[in-house]
Amino acid sequence: MQTKLTRTSPIASLKVSNIRRLLLSGVLLLNLLLPSIAQAGRGRALFSLDTVAGTPFPSDLFAVADPTQNTGLRVNLPKPDCLARPSDCQDLDVINTLDGFNLQPRLSIPFDGPIDVTTVTSETVFLISLGDTLDPSDQGGHRVGINQVVWDPATNTLHVESDELLDQHTRYGLIVTNGLHDPGGRRVEASEAFRRFRQEVDGDYKHALLKTVRAARHVGVDEDHIVTASVFTTRSATAILEKIRDQIKSATPAPADFNLGSGGARTVFTLDNLTGITWNRQTGANPPRFTAGQLPLSLLQIIPGAVDRVAFGKYVSPDYMVHPGEYIPPVGTRTGTPQVQGTNEIYFNLFLPSGAKPAGGWPVVILGHGGLLSKNSVPFQVASTMAATGIATIAINVVGHGSGPLGTLTVRQMVGDPVTLAAGGRGIDQNGDGVIGDNEGHLAAAPRIISDRSDGTRQTVVDLMQLVHVIEVGMDVDGDGVGDLDPSRVSYFGNSLGGIYGTILLAVEPSIRVGVAGAAGELIESFRLGGAGNRSLVAGRRFLAARNPSLINSPGITKLNGVALAPPYFNENLPLRDGVSMTVALEDGTTRVVQSPVINAAPGAMAIQEVFEHFEWVSQSSNPAAFARHLQRSPLAGMPQKSVLFLFAKGDLTVPNPTTTAILRAGDLADRTIFFRNDLALAEDPRMSRNPHGFAFAIADPSALAREIARGTQQRVALFLASGGELIIHPEPARFFEVPVLLPLPEDLSYIP
């Protein structure tokens, strides 16, 4: 007989009470596990000590100690494969000489998955100041929000802009909180690497990070709400020009020379005796080639009899730029000494008023011309108005402007022989193509392309500081041994590029207390947003297409807010501030609205955004916004507050409104503005230009209304300067102006197609 073996089930052997007890325990265990199961799917903010892409950026993790710098640091970003990406490596060679990070930083925060971008606000992501590295008493505490949100799904990285221009050589903490949510509505949490770093790792960076956490607590953010953070130090922007200014002021320059004619003939002329001035511009090299034209003498008679004499002179100025290359070598911002590389003869045009000279000499305004122009054009447009108010006008060429150095001026007179003198051009054939462009020599050459206009602009400021010092030692125009210009009443007026370097000059030159900057803006953003050629010629060709490898992507933007652009086309997919929308047309025929927050879907856009960030970072030493905060709000050491006025026009295509408002925000200068409403003027007279960039200088415009607006603006500028900056009078026709600009500041483009 076969025996069948059976196995009794354990459950079957349990009593009913035990079964109930086991089931209850299982339910309790499941309830305990559910939160952990739910949390397992939460997004995490990344943190790393090793890679730029794996941690919040900027971060002092990517800097090294350098006691020669104001910040005690020098940037030390890792390089990519330089054979594959040579342009990136060239850029980093320049960036890695800086003593800190961008004053208007692009903040990048990586995650391990997607987030809900609608939860990205200045409450959930923000900066907090930890103090000035040069001022031990500054404990920081100022909170700064964010703007211009971009989410990159390809890398799960959040990019935002600082809502304010940050203070120079100052440490900041970047705080990211669990107020950010993932797409499922769950709070983002900290990574294990961030928790471990705070608990286990020691060192200076940890202590700085803990200081950030404590600072966040003071503004109401608990430590357990912080999911990732970084600490970074902003670069110095003004230090080198301050050092150079002190060098200039410590020396005594030779007097200005007015004997520029053949055989040392004096080059001072009575306007009524002039019949014409021929400018023989050097426009080519190897062999030299010239293009002749006439200077606009008739503009000096816009107000008949206001200008008495026209003088041409020169002075010697220290050159801090290396040639070839056109750059200023970096030195430590704390202990370094800028080195003079040579000297330049700087030529100037001077226009003296009619009437009896005041006892101390004529008040004088330095006139700053714009890009691609020269001392032989723009000053003629304003000298008559200034002279009618008793102000002399003096102007030099910007570095790289005024055509080549072999050009001449030939002055023809009713009584007396013609006099030929050097025109004082500062252009060069930098690229060796035999042509001297209108600003060739102003920009840095390869491999320092990223420096762009920074050093040419700073050298121009140096030349103007030297000009002020030459006026201070006595500028004897008529040769009687007495100075003809009043060194205590030197003012400034410039437009476009002239407004940009003029803002810088006003911040660092103590002897100029009054100034007017027209159409000034952040240069890099002007190139990106400009609808008047800058976007294609500068941003497209120089910044992107010329790179190796090229960053031109497709489909590119062909229209900005209805204004047609020129190729090369590209699409950076970067929004304006404050959620302001921008309509773009693309090469593929589609139209889209770019508005923060942006979820990027444009291939190649993120690489372009990074390049623009790097250019902006390097340009801070010549960024007018970085200097604007030192005009009134926080003057540099030893500097008085300045009385300033900013002119700008709605819908400026060359220097777009958001680039000017950046200056006004940085310096708290909205109340020091004259805002021209070109939209209203164009509605009244269709002959008005759709680009009002030079509205204050259009005294010879075909439109009678444009001429009236230009004269009215210039008269108010002259009265402002003559009053020592006390009088701000509404220009006529008053219906076209806001004085000051009505708030909120215009952050849109307002282009008129």
Short mmCIF file of N, CA and C in Angstrom, two decimals, residues 252 425 561 626:
data_model
loop_
_atom_site.label_atom_id
_atom_site.label_comp_id
_atom_site.label_asym_id
_atom_site.label_seq_id
_atom_site.Cartn_x
_atom_site.Cartn_y
_atom_site.Cartn_z
N THR A 252 52.19 114.81 -14.96
CA THR A 252 51.85 116.10 -15.58
C THR A 252 52.02 115.99 -17.08
N GLY A 425 43.27 109.94 -37.77
CA GLY A 425 42.53 108.68 -37.79
C GLY A 425 43.21 107.61 -36.95
N ASN A 561 9.90 91.06 -33.75
CA ASN A 561 8.75 91.96 -33.62
C ASN A 561 8.43 92.67 -34.93
N ALA A 626 27.48 98.42 -15.22
CA ALA A 626 28.35 98.15 -14.07
C ALA A 626 28.92 99.43 -13.48
#
